[in-house]
Coordinates of C-alpha atoms and ligand atoms in Angstrom, one line a residue:
X158 CA 0.0 0.0 0.0
X159 CA 1.4 3.4 -1.0
X160 CA 0.0 6.9 -0.2
X161 CA 1.0 10.1 -1.9
X162 CA -0.3 13.7 -1.6
X163 CA -0.3 16.8 -3.7
X164 CA -1.3 20.4 -3.0
X165 CA -4.1 22.5 -4.3
X166 CA -3.3 25.9 -5.8
X167 CA -4.4 29.6 -6.1
X168 CA -3.8 31.9 -9.0
X169 CA -2.3 35.2 -7.9
X170 CA -2.6 36.4 -11.5
X171 CA -3.3 35.1 -15.0
X172 CA -5.9 32.4 -15.0
X173 CA -7.7 32.0 -18.4
X174 CA -5.0 34.1 -20.1
X175 CA -2.5 31.3 -19.4
X176 CA -4.7 28.9 -21.5
X177 CA -3.6 31.1 -24.5
X178 CA 0.1 31.0 -23.6
X179 CA 0.1 34.2 -21.6
X180 CA 1.9 34.6 -18.3
X181 CA 0.4 33.5 -15.0
X182 CA 1.6 33.4 -11.4
X183 CA 0.2 30.6 -9.3
X184 CA 1.1 29.2 -5.9
X185 CA 0.5 25.9 -4.0
X186 CA -1.5 26.1 -0.8
X187 CA -1.6 24.0 2.4
X188 CA -4.7 22.0 1.3
X189 CA -3.8 18.6 -0.1
X190 CA -5.3 15.6 -1.9
X191 CA -4.2 12.2 -0.6
X192 CA -4.2 9.1 -2.8
X193 CA -3.6 5.5 -1.6
X194 CA -3.1 2.7 -4.0
X195 CA -3.1 -1.0 -3.1
X196 CA -3.4 -4.5 -4.7
X197 CA -6.9 -5.4 -5.7
X198 CA -8.7 -8.0 -7.9
X199 CA -9.5 -5.3 -10.6
X200 CA -8.9 -1.6 -11.3
X201 CA -11.2 0.0 -8.8
X202 CA -12.0 3.2 -6.9
X203 CA -12.5 2.9 -3.2
X204 CA -15.1 5.1 -1.6
X205 CA -17.2 5.5 1.5
X206 CA -19.7 3.0 0.1
X207 CA -17.0 0.4 -0.8
X208 CA -15.2 -0.2 -4.1
X209 CA -16.5 0.3 -7.6
X210 CA -14.8 -0.4 -11.0
X211 CA -13.1 2.7 -12.4
X212 CA -15.6 4.5 -14.6
X213 CA -14.4 7.1 -17.2
X214 CA -17.6 9.2 -16.7
X215 CA -17.5 9.2 -12.9
X216 CA -13.7 9.6 -12.6
X217 CA -12.4 11.0 -15.9
X218 CA -9.1 12.3 -14.5
X219 CA -8.2 9.1 -12.7
X220 CA -9.3 7.0 -15.7
X221 CA -7.0 9.0 -18.0
X222 CA -4.1 8.5 -15.6
X223 CA -4.6 4.8 -15.5
X224 CA -4.8 4.6 -19.3
X225 CA -1.4 6.3 -19.4
X226 CA 0.1 3.9 -17.0
X227 CA -1.2 1.0 -19.1
X228 CA 1.2 2.3 -21.7
X229 CA 4.1 2.1 -19.2
X230 CA 3.5 -1.1 -17.3
X231 CA 1.1 -4.1 -16.8
X232 CA -1.8 -2.5 -14.9
X233 CA -4.2 -5.1 -13.8
X234 CA -5.6 -5.1 -10.2
X235 CA -5.1 -1.9 -8.2
X236 CA -7.4 0.0 -5.9
X237 CA -7.3 3.9 -5.8
X238 CA -8.6 5.6 -2.6
X239 CA -8.8 9.4 -2.7
X240 CA -9.1 11.7 0.4
X241 CA -8.9 15.4 -0.4
X242 CA -9.0 18.6 1.7
X243 CA -9.5 20.6 -1.5
X244 CA -13.1 21.8 -2.3
X245 CA -14.1 20.3 -5.7
X246 CA -14.9 22.6 -8.7
X247 CA -13.9 25.6 -6.7
X248 CA -10.9 27.0 -8.5
X249 CA -8.3 25.5 -6.0
X250 CA -6.9 22.9 -8.3
X251 CA -8.7 19.8 -7.0
X252 CA -8.5 18.1 -10.3
X253 CA -4.8 18.7 -10.7
X254 CA -4.0 17.7 -7.1
X255 CA -5.9 14.5 -7.5
X256 CA -4.3 13.8 -10.9
X257 CA -0.8 14.4 -9.7
X258 CA -1.1 12.5 -6.5
X259 CA -2.5 9.5 -8.4
X260 CA 0.3 9.6 -10.9
X261 CA 2.9 9.8 -8.1
X262 CA 1.3 6.9 -6.1
X263 CA 1.0 4.7 -9.2
X264 CA 4.6 5.6 -10.2
X265 CA 5.8 4.4 -6.8
X266 CA 3.6 1.3 -6.8
X267 CA 4.7 0.2 -10.3
X268 CA 8.2 1.6 -9.9
X269 CA 8.1 3.4 -13.3
X270 CA 10.7 5.9 -12.0
X271 CA 9.0 9.1 -13.4
X272 CA 10.8 12.4 -12.8
X273 CA 8.8 15.3 -11.4
X274 CA 8.9 16.8 -14.9
X275 CA 7.5 13.6 -16.3
X276 CA 4.7 13.7 -13.7
X277 CA 3.9 17.3 -14.4
X278 CA 3.7 16.7 -18.2
X279 CA 1.6 13.6 -17.8
X280 CA -0.8 15.5 -15.5
X281 CA -1.1 18.3 -18.1
X282 CA -1.9 15.8 -20.8
X283 CA -4.6 14.3 -18.5
X284 CA -6.2 17.7 -17.8
X285 CA -6.0 18.7 -21.5
X286 CA -7.8 15.5 -22.5
X287 CA -10.5 15.7 -19.9
X288 CA -11.1 19.5 -20.2
X289 CA -10.5 19.8 -23.9
X290 CA -8.1 22.6 -23.2
X291 CA -5.8 23.2 -20.2
X292 CA -2.7 25.2 -19.3
X293 CA 0.1 23.4 -17.5
X294 CA -0.4 25.7 -14.5
X295 CA -2.4 23.6 -12.0
X296 CA -0.6 20.3 -12.6
X297 CA 2.8 22.1 -12.6
X298 CA 2.1 23.7 -9.2
X299 CA 0.7 20.5 -7.7
X300 CA 3.9 18.7 -8.8
X301 CA 6.6 21.2 -7.8
X302 CA 4.8 23.2 -5.1
X303 CA 5.7 26.8 -4.3
X304 CA 5.2 29.9 -6.4
X305 CA 5.5 29.4 -10.2
X306 CA 5.5 31.4 -13.4
X307 CA 3.8 29.8 -16.4
X308 CA 4.4 29.2 -19.3
X309 CA 8.0 29.7 -18.4
X310 CA 7.7 26.7 -15.9
X311 CA 9.8 28.7 -13.5
X312 CA 9.8 28.3 -9.7
X313 CA 10.0 31.7 -8.1
X314 CA 11.3 32.6 -4.7
X315 CA 8.8 31.4 -2.1
X316 CA 6.8 33.8 0.0
X317 CA 4.7 32.8 2.9
X318 CA 1.4 34.6 2.2
X319 CA -1.8 34.6 4.2
X320 CA -4.9 34.1 2.2
X321 CA -8.6 34.1 3.1
X322 CA -10.5 31.9 0.7
X323 CA -14.2 32.5 0.2
X324 CA -16.1 29.6 -1.4
X325 CA -19.4 30.6 -3.0
X326 CA -20.3 26.9 -2.8
X327 CA -21.4 27.0 -6.4
X328 CA -19.7 24.2 -8.4
X329 CA -17.9 25.4 -11.4
X330 CA -16.7 23.1 -14.2
X331 CA -13.4 24.3 -15.5
X332 CA -14.1 22.5 -18.8
X333 CA -17.4 24.5 -19.2
X334 CA -16.0 27.9 -18.2
X335 CA -12.9 27.6 -20.3
X336 CA -15.0 26.7 -23.3
X337 CA -17.3 29.7 -22.7
X338 CA -14.2 32.0 -22.7
X339 CA -12.9 30.3 -25.9
X340 CA -16.3 31.0 -27.6
X341 CA -16.2 34.7 -26.5
X342 CA -12.6 35.0 -27.8
X343 CA -13.8 33.5 -31.2
X344 CA -16.5 36.2 -31.4
X345 CA -14.2 39.1 -30.3
X346 CA -10.6 38.0 -31.1
X347 CA -9.0 41.5 -31.0
X348 CA -10.8 42.7 -27.8
X349 CA -10.4 39.5 -25.8
X350 CA -6.8 39.1 -27.2
X351 CA -5.9 42.5 -25.8
X352 CA -7.6 41.7 -22.4
X353 CA -5.5 38.5 -22.2
X354 CA -2.4 40.5 -23.1
X355 CA -3.2 43.0 -20.3
X356 CA -3.7 40.1 -17.8
X357 CA -0.3 38.8 -18.9
X358 CA 1.3 42.2 -18.3
X359 CA -0.2 42.2 -14.7
X360 CA 1.5 38.8 -14.1
X361 CA 4.8 40.0 -15.4
X362 CA 4.6 43.2 -13.4
X363 CA 3.5 41.4 -10.3
X364 CA 6.5 39.0 -10.2
X365 CA 8.9 41.7 -9.1
X366 CA 6.5 43.0 -6.4
X367 CA 6.0 39.5 -5.1
X368 CA 9.7 38.9 -4.9
X369 CA 10.2 42.2 -3.1
X370 CA 7.4 41.3 -0.7
X371 CA 5.5 44.5 -1.7
X372 CA 2.1 42.9 -1.0
X373 CA 0.2 46.2 -1.2
X374 CA 1.1 46.5 -4.8
X375 CA 0.5 42.8 -5.4
X376 CA -3.0 43.3 -4.0
X377 CA -3.6 46.3 -6.2
X378 CA -2.6 44.2 -9.3
X379 CA -4.9 41.4 -8.1
X380 CA -7.8 43.9 -8.0
X381 CA -7.1 45.0 -11.6
X382 CA -6.9 41.4 -12.7
X383 CA -10.3 40.8 -11.1
X384 CA -11.9 43.5 -13.2
X385 CA -10.5 41.9 -16.3
X386 CA -11.8 38.4 -15.3
X387 CA -15.3 40.0 -14.9
X388 CA -14.9 41.5 -18.4
X389 CA -14.5 38.0 -19.9
X390 CA -17.6 36.7 -18.2
X391 CA -16.1 34.4 -15.5
X392 CA -17.4 36.4 -12.5
X393 CA -20.6 36.1 -10.7
X394 CA -22.8 38.1 -8.3
X395 CA -21.8 35.8 -5.4
X396 CA -18.1 36.1 -6.2
X397 CA -18.3 39.9 -6.5
X398 CA -20.1 40.1 -3.2
X399 CA -17.3 38.2 -1.4
X400 CA -14.5 40.1 -3.3
X401 CA -15.9 43.5 -2.2
X402 CA -16.7 42.4 1.3
X403 CA -13.1 41.3 1.7
X404 CA -11.7 44.6 0.4
X405 CA -14.0 46.6 2.7
X406 CA -12.6 44.6 5.6
X407 CA -9.1 45.5 4.8
X408 CA -7.8 42.8 2.3
X409 CA -4.8 44.0 0.3
X410 CA -6.3 42.6 -2.8
X411 CA -8.9 40.0 -3.8
X412 CA -10.0 38.2 -6.9
X413 CA -11.4 35.0 -8.3
X414 CA -9.0 32.0 -8.4
X415 CA -9.2 29.4 -11.1
X416 CA -12.0 29.0 -13.6
X417 CA -14.5 31.3 -11.9
X418 CA -18.2 31.2 -12.6
X419 CA -18.6 30.0 -9.1
X420 CA -16.1 28.4 -6.8
X421 CA -13.7 30.5 -4.8
X422 CA -12.2 33.9 -4.5
X423 CA -9.0 34.7 -2.6
X424 CA -8.1 37.7 -0.5
X425 CA -4.5 38.5 0.2
X426 CA -4.2 39.8 3.8
X427 CA -1.9 41.1 6.4
X428 CA -1.9 39.2 9.6
X429 CA -3.7 42.0 11.5
X430 CA -6.7 41.9 9.2
X431 CA -6.9 38.1 8.6
X432 CA -9.8 37.3 10.9
X433 CA -11.7 40.5 10.1
X434 CA -11.6 39.7 6.4
X435 CA -12.5 36.0 7.0
X436 CA -15.6 37.1 9.1
X437 CA -16.6 39.7 6.4
X438 CA -16.5 37.1 3.7
X439 CA -18.6 34.7 5.8
X440 CA -21.1 37.5 6.5
X441 CA -21.3 38.1 2.8
X442 CA -22.4 34.5 2.3
X443 CA -19.1 32.7 1.6
X444 CA -17.7 29.6 3.3
X445 CA -14.5 31.3 4.4
X446 CA -11.3 29.8 5.6
X447 CA -7.7 30.8 6.0
X448 CA -4.9 29.1 4.2
X449 CA -1.2 29.7 3.6
X450 CA 0.9 29.4 0.5
X451 CA 3.0 26.2 0.5
X452 CA 6.4 25.2 -0.9
X453 CA 5.7 21.5 -0.8
X454 CA 4.7 19.8 -4.0
X455 CA 3.8 16.1 -4.6
X456 CA 5.3 13.6 -2.2
X457 CA 5.0 10.0 -1.0
X458 CA 3.4 10.0 2.5
X459 CA 3.8 6.3 3.3
X460 CA 5.1 3.2 1.6
Ligands
LIG34 N1 -11.6 14.1 -4.1 C1 -11.8 13.8 -5.4 N2 -12.0 12.5 -5.8 C2 -12.2 12.2 -7.1 N3 -12.2 13.1 -8.1 C3 -12.0 14.4 -7.8 C4 -11.8 14.8 -6.4 N4 -11.6 16.2 -6.4 C5 -11.7 16.6 -7.7 N5 -11.9 15.5 -8.5 C6 -12.1 15.6 -10.0 O1 -11.9 16.9 -10.4 C7 -13.1 17.4 -11.0 C8 -13.2 18.9 -10.6 O2 -12.2 19.5 -11.5 P1 -12.3 21.0 -12.0 O3 -11.1 21.3 -12.8 O4 -13.6 21.2 -12.7 O5 -12.4 21.9 -10.7 P2 -11.1 22.3 -9.8 O6 -9.9 21.6 -10.3 O7 -11.6 22.1 -8.4 O8 -11.0 23.9 -10.1 P3 -10.0 24.7 -11.0 O9 -9.6 23.7 -12.1 O10 -10.7 25.9 -11.5 O11 -8.8 25.0 -10.1 C9 -14.2 16.7 -10.3 O12 -15.4 16.7 -11.1 C10 -13.6 15.3 -10.3 O13 -13.7 14.6 -11.5
LIG35 C1 -9.1 28.7 -16.0 C2 -7.7 28.1 -15.9 O1 -6.8 29.0 -16.4 C3 -7.3 27.7 -14.5 C4 -8.1 26.7 -13.8 O2 -7.7 26.5 -12.5 C5 -7.6 26.8 -16.8 C6 -6.2 26.4 -17.1 O3 -5.3 27.1 -16.8 O4 -6.1 25.2 -17.5
LIG36 MG1 -9.2 21.7 -12.2

């Protein structure tokens, strides 16, 4: 029996633009998905109600991972048991964390000796297949941890940042939201193209301020990024209410994280405002909790 784990993530800047090769800055957080693999009579998913055969519709990401391992080794009977702290469909990279942790666990179980780069690339392939279109961001962050710049695939200096996460509780399918943006871009290629370029410029500008620890300016850039995410149609009334409540309570900056349309927003806070912002987001209707950025990527927990 082998257990691995991988972190979820937040986007400081650049979601959606990164799908079109523009720059994004994302960071792992201290919420993790844990995956345990063990010998079994068939390829099955373990759950609270017992074990069921792996089903491509019910578990598309896991199914895609297993199909890739069939190309590497003899995959017959294995059980896959997932326990995740990461809210699903909420912009915190639950699909990537589950995907990367499953790859890592199967790699250790079948001794296929994948490098971290191999794992990240396989994970990106899985997300692209399942979602139709995906940037390498989420899977790269879940693999390597820390603060990363995409598409450069560069690990940046790590900064311990305090984040209030506000979950609208509205499930948001990344596949659907990403395809909506693609359709908008088809209808208005010049306008949406320029918006994506501006989001990219925010990411590129923000790197230096993050590295300097100038979180007031990082917050200001997050707020500008939020306005542009609203302009491409990935905001929502609920997300806006949480964003503005956090800012009124003293957040340095706040924005959607991930696909949007529902899911979570993040608020970058100083320690002194953390609980005030968390309470304000809760009062505005969000399930709010505090997390920290994390420098730990995918790892084996027990063998
Ligand atoms: N604990 C889990 N067990 C099994 N599958 C999971 C689990 N968590 C996430 N998934 C898979 O990931 C899918 C959600 O992925 P999706 O990309 O839509 O949202 P997300 O990754 O949470 O948000 P984002 O991609 O915007 O960061 C679920 O529908 C499921 O297929
Ligand atoms: C919306 C998006 O940019 C982030 C999803 O977490 C999609 C992607 O990067 O694949
Ligand atoms: Mg996802």
